[in-house]
Amino acid sequence: MIIKPRIRGFICTTAHPAGCAAHVNEQVEYVRKQGSVAGMPKRILVIGASTGYGLASRIVPAFAGGASTIGVFFEKAGEDGRTGSAGWYNSVAFEKAAHAAGLYAKSINGDAFSDAIKQQTIDLIKKDLGQVDGVIYSLASPRRTHPRTGVTHSSTLKPIGAPYTAKTVNTDKGVVHDITLESASEQEIADTVTVMGGEDWEMWIDALRAAGVLADNAFTVAYSYIGPDLTWAIYRNGTIGRAKEDLEATAKRLQDKLGKTGGHAVVSVNKALVTQASSAIPVVPLYISLLYKVMKAEGLHEGCIEQIYRLFAERLKGGAPTSVDEAGRIRIDDWEMRPHIQQAVAKLWPDVSTENLDALSDMAGYRTEFLKLFGFGLPGVDYEAEADPVAPMPSAS
Ligand code: NAD
């Protein structure tokens, strides 16, 4: 079939297998060019490994450190006449690149929140690797079925305490408009914490330790976001911010557990970037398009792969945090949060409108990045050619 992007609001319902492979290979090449990172832990489990920050967190240990990787994700395989999800094609491409480089790489596709997938992962680690030295937790999900109660909780992206009105952009149509978001109920706050907070991360670490498959000095890292005043009401002070506070509190509890045997548990606060997860948050895509404009002009722009390479090369060396903020978090959002960057974005914010969006912001760059997430717009890919949507996972055969 000929595969074209089909955009519905903030998602693209199609993905291009060759384009996703080109996107993965671009990231692999970036890492190869940067060179290897000394002391990289050698057996890595990535939960949420197929797109965005998690995919980069699989590529960096593999290609900068020769690590064996197991990736867990929840994606859709392609069928005849129907494309799979980008994360599926990314993972097929990652495995192919890893295997070609002589690296171990296997993947588990299913609900990471479930006991069954945790057990399947433990069994695979026991069989193939014995133990893992690092666990990267990079899930972003709109819902979670709790493994103890069977209740499905949905996360919401709402302010807390009072309704909030702010500028936002329809990224598809390029229209800037005001949006008013009602404040979250206590139930919505609790549900968002259940989905995106730290409980599942802790369940993973507890399960891996109980099964004896976590090495004594293993590290674990999960990703958070803070951001500036402009997004404060919807992000850090909103429902998702509560979940991130819970995630950060979980890191401290996990540090108490892992620290006893020389391990580390830490949260890394990452930069705002175009991913499938961030494009669903109101207000944030407009902020990102202004941020990209400013950071590119300053030569400070990074994508997921640059962020995660810097994380492992400089901030989480050998799995041990080298420098953390007053709350114990790694801050690779440091360039985003530099005062002159934030001042420049804040200066543009009141002026940006539908009419001047392309001039003031990097909406073009935002759209290019968004399409790349689904394998579209990659150089060297013939998008007019017939593409086979069926792409078996190499490690499954
Ligand atoms: P993403 O949407 O690109 O990736 C989400 C991953 O989670 C995918 O691999 C997906 O398959 C997996 N997943 C979702 N539900 C699952 C389930 N039930 N079982 C197994 N796998 C499942 O998201 P992202 O933006 O890379 O976010 C990853 C983390 O980084 C999140 O914690 C997010 O808050 C954080 N973060 C993101 C940004 C940003 O701007 N994108 C900034 C800072 C921190």
Short mmCIF file of C-alpha atoms and ligand atoms in Angstrom, two decimals:
data_model
loop_
_atom_site.label_atom_id
_atom_site.label_comp_id
_atom_site.label_asym_id
_atom_site.label_seq_id
_atom_site.Cartn_x
_atom_site.Cartn_y
_atom_site.Cartn_z
CA MET A 1 0.00 0.00 0.00
CA ILE A 2 1.00 3.66 -0.42
CA ILE A 3 1.20 5.09 3.09
CA LYS A 4 0.42 8.75 3.70
CA PRO A 5 0.01 10.62 6.99
CA ARG A 6 -3.58 10.68 8.26
CA ILE A 7 -3.76 13.28 10.99
CA ARG A 8 -6.68 13.38 13.43
CA GLY A 9 -6.29 16.26 15.87
CA PHE A 10 -3.04 15.67 17.71
CA ILE A 11 -2.42 12.13 16.49
CA CYS A 12 -1.46 10.55 13.22
CA THR A 13 -3.28 7.27 12.67
CA THR A 14 -0.84 5.92 10.08
CA ALA A 15 2.90 5.27 10.25
CA HIS A 16 5.48 4.53 7.57
CA PRO A 17 7.72 1.46 8.16
CA ALA A 18 10.66 2.68 6.06
CA GLY A 19 10.30 6.21 7.40
CA CYS A 20 10.29 5.01 11.02
CA ALA A 21 13.39 2.93 10.23
CA ALA A 22 15.07 6.00 8.75
CA HIS A 23 14.16 7.98 11.89
CA VAL A 24 15.65 5.29 14.15
CA ASN A 25 18.76 5.02 11.99
CA GLU A 26 19.22 8.80 12.11
CA GLN A 27 19.31 8.54 15.92
CA VAL A 28 21.67 5.55 15.82
CA GLU A 29 24.00 7.51 13.53
CA TYR A 30 23.93 10.51 15.86
CA VAL A 31 25.03 8.30 18.76
CA ARG A 32 27.74 6.60 16.70
CA LYS A 33 29.12 10.01 15.70
CA GLN A 34 29.24 11.17 19.32
CA GLY A 35 31.28 8.12 20.23
CA SER A 36 31.08 5.59 23.00
CA VAL A 37 30.39 6.41 26.63
CA ALA A 38 32.73 4.77 29.11
CA GLY A 39 31.28 2.65 31.90
CA MET A 40 27.83 2.25 30.39
CA PRO A 41 25.89 -0.49 32.20
CA LYS A 42 25.67 -3.50 29.92
CA ARG A 43 22.22 -5.03 30.48
CA ILE A 44 19.37 -2.57 30.19
CA LEU A 45 15.59 -2.83 30.51
CA VAL A 46 13.62 0.05 29.00
CA ILE A 47 9.92 0.30 29.90
CA GLY A 48 8.24 2.47 27.25
CA ALA A 49 11.03 1.77 24.76
CA SER A 50 9.36 2.33 21.41
CA THR A 51 9.01 6.11 20.92
CA GLY A 52 10.19 9.46 22.27
CA TYR A 53 12.46 9.50 25.29
CA GLY A 54 12.24 5.74 25.87
CA LEU A 55 13.38 4.87 22.34
CA ALA A 56 16.34 7.24 22.70
CA SER A 57 17.06 5.59 26.06
CA ARG A 58 17.35 2.24 24.31
CA ILE A 59 19.48 3.54 21.43
CA VAL A 60 22.06 5.34 23.60
CA PRO A 61 23.06 2.43 25.92
CA ALA A 62 23.12 0.07 22.92
CA PHE A 63 25.10 2.16 20.48
CA ALA A 64 27.23 4.22 22.89
CA GLY A 65 27.84 1.38 25.32
CA GLY A 66 27.29 -1.94 23.57
CA ALA A 67 24.46 -2.75 25.97
CA SER A 68 22.07 -5.64 25.62
CA THR A 69 18.54 -4.24 25.76
CA ILE A 70 15.07 -5.54 26.48
CA GLY A 71 12.37 -3.10 25.44
CA VAL A 72 8.81 -3.18 26.77
CA PHE A 73 6.09 -1.20 24.98
CA PHE A 74 2.46 -1.27 23.93
CA GLU A 75 2.22 -0.99 20.16
CA LYS A 76 0.24 -2.29 17.22
CA ALA A 77 1.77 -4.52 14.55
CA GLY A 78 0.80 -3.78 10.95
CA GLU A 79 -1.58 -6.00 9.03
CA ASP A 80 -2.35 -6.39 5.35
CA GLY A 81 -3.92 -3.10 4.29
CA ARG A 82 -3.45 -1.43 7.68
CA THR A 83 -0.38 0.23 9.11
CA GLY A 84 0.99 -0.62 12.52
CA SER A 85 1.92 2.07 15.04
CA ALA A 86 5.14 4.04 14.75
CA GLY A 87 6.49 2.47 17.94
CA TRP A 88 6.15 -0.98 16.39
CA TYR A 89 8.13 -0.02 13.28
CA ASN A 90 10.68 1.87 15.40
CA SER A 91 11.27 -1.24 17.49
CA VAL A 92 11.59 -3.49 14.44
CA ALA A 93 14.19 -1.06 13.07
CA PHE A 94 15.98 -0.79 16.41
CA GLU A 95 16.25 -4.56 16.74
CA LYS A 96 17.56 -4.87 13.16
CA ALA A 97 20.21 -2.20 13.76
CA ALA A 98 21.21 -3.73 17.11
CA HIS A 99 21.42 -7.25 15.70
CA ALA A 100 23.46 -5.99 12.74
CA ALA A 101 25.89 -4.51 15.28
CA GLY A 102 26.06 -7.84 17.10
CA LEU A 103 24.02 -6.63 20.08
CA TYR A 104 21.38 -8.52 22.02
CA ALA A 105 17.95 -6.88 21.65
CA LYS A 106 14.56 -8.39 22.39
CA SER A 107 11.18 -6.76 22.82
CA ILE A 108 7.99 -7.43 24.76
CA ASN A 109 4.77 -5.91 23.42
CA GLY A 110 1.97 -5.64 25.96
CA ASP A 111 0.57 -3.71 28.91
CA ALA A 112 3.50 -2.82 31.18
CA PHE A 113 1.05 -2.05 34.00
CA SER A 114 -0.02 -5.70 34.15
CA ASP A 115 1.47 -8.46 36.32
CA ALA A 116 1.63 -10.74 33.27
CA ILE A 117 3.99 -8.47 31.31
CA LYS A 118 6.18 -7.95 34.37
CA GLN A 119 6.43 -11.73 34.77
CA GLN A 120 7.14 -12.24 31.06
CA THR A 121 9.95 -9.68 31.31
CA ILE A 122 11.41 -11.33 34.42
CA ASP A 123 11.34 -14.72 32.68
CA LEU A 124 13.13 -13.29 29.64
CA ILE A 125 15.80 -11.59 31.78
CA LYS A 126 16.38 -14.87 33.71
CA LYS A 127 16.63 -16.88 30.52
CA ASP A 128 18.83 -14.54 28.47
CA LEU A 129 20.65 -12.02 30.66
CA GLY A 130 20.49 -13.34 34.21
CA GLN A 131 20.08 -9.84 35.61
CA VAL A 132 19.77 -6.23 34.43
CA ASP A 133 22.04 -3.38 35.52
CA GLY A 134 19.70 -0.57 34.63
CA VAL A 135 15.96 0.07 34.31
CA ILE A 136 14.71 3.10 32.42
CA TYR A 137 11.07 3.90 33.07
CA SER A 138 9.63 6.05 30.26
CA LEU A 139 5.94 5.24 30.09
CA ALA A 140 3.40 7.81 28.98
CA SER A 141 -0.12 6.49 28.91
CA PRO A 142 -3.63 7.94 29.02
CA ARG A 143 -4.92 5.06 31.14
CA ARG A 144 -3.90 2.26 33.47
CA THR A 145 -5.75 -0.82 34.55
CA HIS A 146 -4.65 -1.38 38.12
CA PRO A 147 -3.30 -4.92 38.52
CA ARG A 148 -4.70 -5.35 42.05
CA THR A 149 -8.22 -3.91 41.64
CA GLY A 150 -8.86 -4.38 37.91
CA VAL A 151 -10.15 -0.78 37.81
CA THR A 152 -9.13 1.25 34.76
CA HIS A 153 -8.05 4.79 35.65
CA SER A 154 -7.80 7.59 33.07
CA SER A 155 -5.42 10.50 33.35
CA THR A 156 -6.57 14.05 32.63
CA LEU A 157 -4.65 17.17 31.72
CA LYS A 158 -6.35 19.84 33.80
CA PRO A 159 -5.44 22.70 36.13
CA ILE A 160 -6.03 22.33 39.85
CA GLY A 161 -7.95 24.74 42.07
CA ALA A 162 -9.41 27.09 39.46
CA PRO A 163 -10.29 27.07 35.77
CA TYR A 164 -7.48 28.30 33.57
CA THR A 165 -7.62 30.25 30.33
CA ALA A 166 -4.57 30.45 28.10
CA LYS A 167 -3.40 30.58 24.53
CA THR A 168 -3.04 27.33 22.68
CA VAL A 169 -2.51 26.29 19.08
CA ASN A 170 -4.27 23.85 16.81
CA THR A 171 -1.05 22.44 15.37
CA ASP A 172 -2.82 20.91 12.38
CA LYS A 173 -4.59 24.09 11.27
CA GLY A 174 -2.11 26.67 12.63
CA VAL A 175 -4.81 28.53 14.52
CA VAL A 176 -3.90 30.21 17.81
CA HIS A 177 -6.85 30.61 20.16
CA ASP A 178 -7.76 30.84 23.81
CA ILE A 179 -8.73 27.69 25.63
CA THR A 180 -10.41 27.46 29.03
CA LEU A 181 -9.79 24.32 31.00
CA GLU A 182 -12.04 23.47 33.93
CA SER A 183 -10.25 22.60 37.14
CA ALA A 184 -9.85 18.94 37.99
CA SER A 185 -11.94 17.11 40.57
CA GLU A 186 -10.23 15.25 43.42
CA GLN A 187 -11.04 12.01 41.61
CA GLU A 188 -9.40 13.22 38.40
CA ILE A 189 -6.28 14.25 40.31
CA ALA A 190 -6.12 10.86 42.04
CA ASP A 191 -6.68 9.00 38.77
CA THR A 192 -3.91 10.93 37.00
CA VAL A 193 -1.52 10.12 39.84
CA THR A 194 -2.52 6.45 39.57
CA VAL A 195 -1.73 6.42 35.85
CA MET A 196 1.35 8.65 35.59
CA GLY A 197 2.69 8.67 39.19
CA GLY A 198 5.31 6.36 40.60
CA GLU A 199 3.30 3.34 41.79
CA ASP A 200 3.90 1.25 38.69
CA TRP A 201 7.61 2.15 38.59
CA GLU A 202 7.92 0.92 42.17
CA MET A 203 5.95 -2.24 41.34
CA TRP A 204 8.41 -2.96 38.53
CA ILE A 205 11.45 -2.46 40.73
CA ASP A 206 9.95 -4.49 43.57
CA ALA A 207 9.06 -7.33 41.18
CA LEU A 208 12.52 -7.34 39.57
CA ARG A 209 14.24 -7.34 42.98
CA ALA A 210 11.99 -10.06 44.38
CA ALA A 211 12.80 -12.24 41.38
CA GLY A 212 16.53 -11.64 41.83
CA VAL A 213 16.94 -10.17 38.34
CA LEU A 214 18.08 -6.70 39.37
CA ALA A 215 21.85 -6.47 39.89
CA ASP A 216 22.96 -5.17 43.30
CA ASN A 217 24.38 -1.91 41.98
CA ALA A 218 21.67 -1.38 39.36
CA PHE A 219 20.31 2.06 38.56
CA THR A 220 16.80 3.10 37.67
CA VAL A 221 15.71 6.40 36.16
CA ALA A 222 12.28 7.85 35.32
CA TYR A 223 11.52 11.04 33.44
CA SER A 224 9.81 14.16 34.69
CA TYR A 225 9.07 17.68 33.54
CA ILE A 226 8.84 21.01 35.34
CA GLY A 227 8.75 23.84 32.80
CA PRO A 228 8.26 27.59 33.08
CA ASP A 229 5.56 29.90 34.47
CA LEU A 230 3.84 29.89 31.07
CA THR A 231 2.81 26.25 31.37
CA TRP A 232 2.73 26.10 35.18
CA ALA A 233 -1.07 26.03 35.58
CA ILE A 234 -1.59 23.25 33.07
CA TYR A 235 1.56 21.26 33.71
CA ARG A 236 3.47 21.42 36.97
CA ASN A 237 0.61 22.78 39.06
CA GLY A 238 -1.95 20.67 37.20
CA THR A 239 -3.00 17.04 37.39
CA ILE A 240 0.07 15.79 35.49
CA GLY A 241 2.32 17.81 37.83
CA ARG A 242 0.80 15.99 40.80
CA ALA A 243 1.65 12.71 39.11
CA LYS A 244 5.22 13.92 38.55
CA GLU A 245 5.50 14.91 42.24
CA ASP A 246 4.44 11.37 43.10
CA LEU A 247 7.02 9.98 40.65
CA GLU A 248 9.73 12.10 42.24
CA ALA A 249 8.71 10.96 45.76
CA THR A 250 8.88 7.38 44.49
CA ALA A 251 12.49 7.94 43.38
CA LYS A 252 13.40 8.71 46.99
CA ARG A 253 11.72 5.53 48.25
CA LEU A 254 13.43 3.48 45.56
CA GLN A 255 16.77 5.08 46.40
CA ASP A 256 16.31 3.90 50.00
CA LYS A 257 15.76 0.37 48.72
CA LEU A 258 18.48 0.25 46.03
CA GLY A 259 21.01 2.40 47.85
CA LYS A 260 21.54 -0.35 50.44
CA THR A 261 23.28 -2.49 47.81
CA GLY A 262 25.05 0.31 45.95
CA GLY A 263 22.30 1.04 43.43
CA HIS A 264 20.70 4.33 42.41
CA ALA A 265 17.16 5.55 41.75
CA VAL A 266 16.72 8.99 40.29
CA VAL A 267 14.41 11.20 38.30
CA SER A 268 15.72 13.11 35.33
CA VAL A 269 13.86 16.29 34.44
CA ASN A 270 13.93 16.48 30.66
CA LYS A 271 13.32 19.17 28.08
CA ALA A 272 9.91 19.81 26.50
CA LEU A 273 9.94 18.09 23.12
CA VAL A 274 7.54 17.03 20.40
CA THR A 275 6.46 13.48 21.18
CA GLN A 276 3.17 11.64 20.91
CA ALA A 277 2.60 12.27 24.61
CA SER A 278 3.41 16.00 24.69
CA SER A 279 1.33 16.84 21.62
CA ALA A 280 -1.79 15.88 23.59
CA ILE A 281 -1.24 18.52 26.28
CA PRO A 282 -3.08 21.84 25.76
CA VAL A 283 -0.89 24.99 25.64
CA VAL A 284 2.38 22.96 25.60
CA PRO A 285 2.71 22.64 21.77
CA LEU A 286 2.56 26.44 21.40
CA TYR A 287 5.20 26.79 24.10
CA ILE A 288 7.35 24.13 22.37
CA SER A 289 7.11 25.88 19.00
CA LEU A 290 8.32 29.16 20.56
CA LEU A 291 10.98 27.35 22.58
CA TYR A 292 12.32 25.61 19.45
CA LYS A 293 12.55 28.96 17.67
CA VAL A 294 14.55 30.51 20.50
CA MET A 295 16.77 27.49 21.24
CA LYS A 296 17.57 26.88 17.57
CA ALA A 297 18.56 30.55 17.15
CA GLU A 298 20.89 30.15 20.15
CA GLY A 299 22.34 26.86 18.88
CA LEU A 300 21.01 25.10 21.99
CA HIS A 301 18.27 22.96 20.48
CA GLU A 302 18.23 19.26 21.36
CA GLY A 303 15.87 16.39 20.49
CA CYS A 304 15.29 13.19 22.48
CA ILE A 305 18.48 11.53 21.29
CA GLU A 306 20.70 14.55 22.11
CA GLN A 307 19.07 14.85 25.54
CA ILE A 308 19.52 11.21 26.40
CA TYR A 309 23.07 11.05 25.06
CA ARG A 310 23.93 14.00 27.34
CA LEU A 311 22.15 12.24 30.20
CA PHE A 312 24.30 9.11 29.95
CA ALA A 313 27.52 10.83 28.90
CA GLU A 314 27.47 13.52 31.59
CA ARG A 315 24.79 13.14 34.25
CA LEU A 316 24.21 9.46 34.85
CA LYS A 317 27.68 8.11 34.34
CA GLY A 318 27.87 4.37 34.80
CA GLY A 319 24.34 4.61 36.23
CA ALA A 320 25.36 6.97 39.07
CA PRO A 321 24.03 10.55 39.08
CA THR A 322 26.91 13.04 38.87
CA SER A 323 25.06 16.23 39.68
CA VAL A 324 21.54 16.77 40.95
CA ASP A 325 19.41 19.74 42.05
CA GLU A 326 18.32 20.53 45.61
CA ALA A 327 15.52 17.96 45.30
CA GLY A 328 17.89 15.22 44.11
CA ARG A 329 16.81 15.37 40.44
CA ILE A 330 19.03 15.31 37.35
CA ARG A 331 18.31 18.44 35.29
CA ILE A 332 18.83 17.98 31.56
CA ASP A 333 16.16 20.67 31.12
CA ASP A 334 18.95 23.06 32.17
CA TRP A 335 19.37 24.61 28.71
CA GLU A 336 15.59 25.04 28.28
CA MET A 337 15.37 26.72 31.68
CA ARG A 338 18.27 29.15 31.19
CA PRO A 339 16.91 32.61 32.13
CA HIS A 340 17.68 34.23 28.77
CA ILE A 341 15.89 31.42 26.91
CA GLN A 342 12.83 31.71 29.11
CA GLN A 343 12.83 35.50 28.90
CA ALA A 344 12.89 35.31 25.09
CA VAL A 345 9.98 32.85 25.00
CA ALA A 346 7.98 34.90 27.53
CA LYS A 347 8.53 38.01 25.41
CA LEU A 348 7.09 36.30 22.30
CA TRP A 349 4.16 34.71 24.12
CA PRO A 350 1.76 37.71 24.38
CA ASP A 351 2.31 38.63 20.72
CA VAL A 352 1.94 35.26 19.02
CA SER A 353 -1.26 34.90 16.98
CA THR A 354 -2.61 32.93 14.03
CA GLU A 355 -1.39 35.67 11.69
CA ASN A 356 2.23 35.76 12.87
CA LEU A 357 2.59 32.12 14.04
CA ASP A 358 5.02 31.17 11.28
CA ALA A 359 7.17 34.24 11.81
CA LEU A 360 7.37 34.22 15.60
CA SER A 361 7.41 30.49 16.29
CA ASP A 362 9.00 27.38 14.83
CA MET A 363 5.62 25.85 13.99
CA ALA A 364 7.18 24.56 10.76
CA GLY A 365 9.82 22.74 12.83
CA TYR A 366 7.15 21.47 15.19
CA ARG A 367 5.15 19.99 12.29
CA THR A 368 8.25 18.46 10.72
CA GLU A 369 9.15 16.81 14.04
CA PHE A 370 5.57 15.64 14.57
CA LEU A 371 5.43 13.97 11.15
CA LYS A 372 8.85 12.38 11.75
CA LEU A 373 7.43 10.69 14.85
CA PHE A 374 5.29 8.65 12.44
CA GLY A 375 8.01 8.14 9.84
CA PHE A 376 7.00 10.88 7.41
CA GLY A 377 9.26 13.48 5.81
CA LEU A 378 12.50 11.52 6.22
CA PRO A 379 15.14 12.06 3.53
CA GLY A 380 15.81 9.11 1.27
CA VAL A 381 12.41 7.48 1.74
CA ASP A 382 10.23 7.05 -1.33
CA TYR A 383 6.76 7.87 -0.04
CA GLU A 384 5.18 7.19 -3.44
CA ALA A 385 6.45 3.59 -3.44
CA GLU A 386 4.41 0.60 -2.32
CA ALA A 387 5.18 -0.20 1.33
CA ASP A 388 4.42 -3.44 3.15
CA PRO A 389 2.74 -2.61 6.47
CA VAL A 390 3.53 -6.08 7.82
CA ALA A 391 6.89 -5.98 9.60
CA PRO A 392 7.64 -8.90 11.94
CA MET A 393 9.65 -8.19 15.09
CA PRO A 394 13.07 -9.77 14.41
CA SER A 395 13.45 -11.19 17.93
CA ALA A 396 10.09 -12.97 17.68
CA SER A 397 11.29 -15.30 14.96
P1 NAD B 1 5.88 8.72 24.17
O1 NAD B 1 4.41 8.83 23.96
O2 NAD B 1 6.78 9.01 23.02
O3 NAD B 1 6.28 7.24 24.70
C1 NAD B 1 5.49 6.50 25.54
C2 NAD B 1 5.98 5.07 25.61
O4 NAD B 1 5.18 4.37 26.58
C3 NAD B 1 5.86 4.27 24.30
O5 NAD B 1 6.97 3.40 24.18
C4 NAD B 1 4.59 3.43 24.53
O6 NAD B 1 4.54 2.21 23.79
C5 NAD B 1 4.73 3.16 25.99
N1 NAD B 1 3.47 2.77 26.65
C6 NAD B 1 2.35 3.52 26.84
N2 NAD B 1 1.42 2.79 27.53
C7 NAD B 1 1.98 1.58 27.76
C8 NAD B 1 1.54 0.40 28.43
N3 NAD B 1 0.35 0.33 29.00
N4 NAD B 1 2.39 -0.65 28.46
C9 NAD B 1 3.62 -0.61 27.88
N5 NAD B 1 4.09 0.49 27.27
C10 NAD B 1 3.28 1.56 27.20
O7 NAD B 1 6.19 9.65 25.42
P2 NAD B 1 7.44 10.54 25.89
O8 NAD B 1 7.09 11.97 25.65
O9 NAD B 1 8.71 9.99 25.41
O10 NAD B 1 7.32 10.35 27.47
C11 NAD B 1 8.10 9.43 28.21
C12 NAD B 1 8.32 10.02 29.59
O11 NAD B 1 9.08 11.23 29.47
C13 NAD B 1 7.02 10.39 30.32
O12 NAD B 1 7.16 10.12 31.68
C14 NAD B 1 6.94 11.90 30.09
O13 NAD B 1 6.19 12.57 31.08
C15 NAD B 1 8.42 12.26 30.20
N6 NAD B 1 8.78 13.57 29.65
C16 NAD B 1 8.37 13.95 28.41
C17 NAD B 1 8.68 15.22 27.95
C18 NAD B 1 8.21 15.69 26.60
O14 NAD B 1 8.25 16.90 26.35
N7 NAD B 1 7.83 14.83 25.71
C19 NAD B 1 9.46 16.09 28.74
C20 NAD B 1 9.92 15.64 29.97
C21 NAD B 1 9.57 14.39 30.43
#
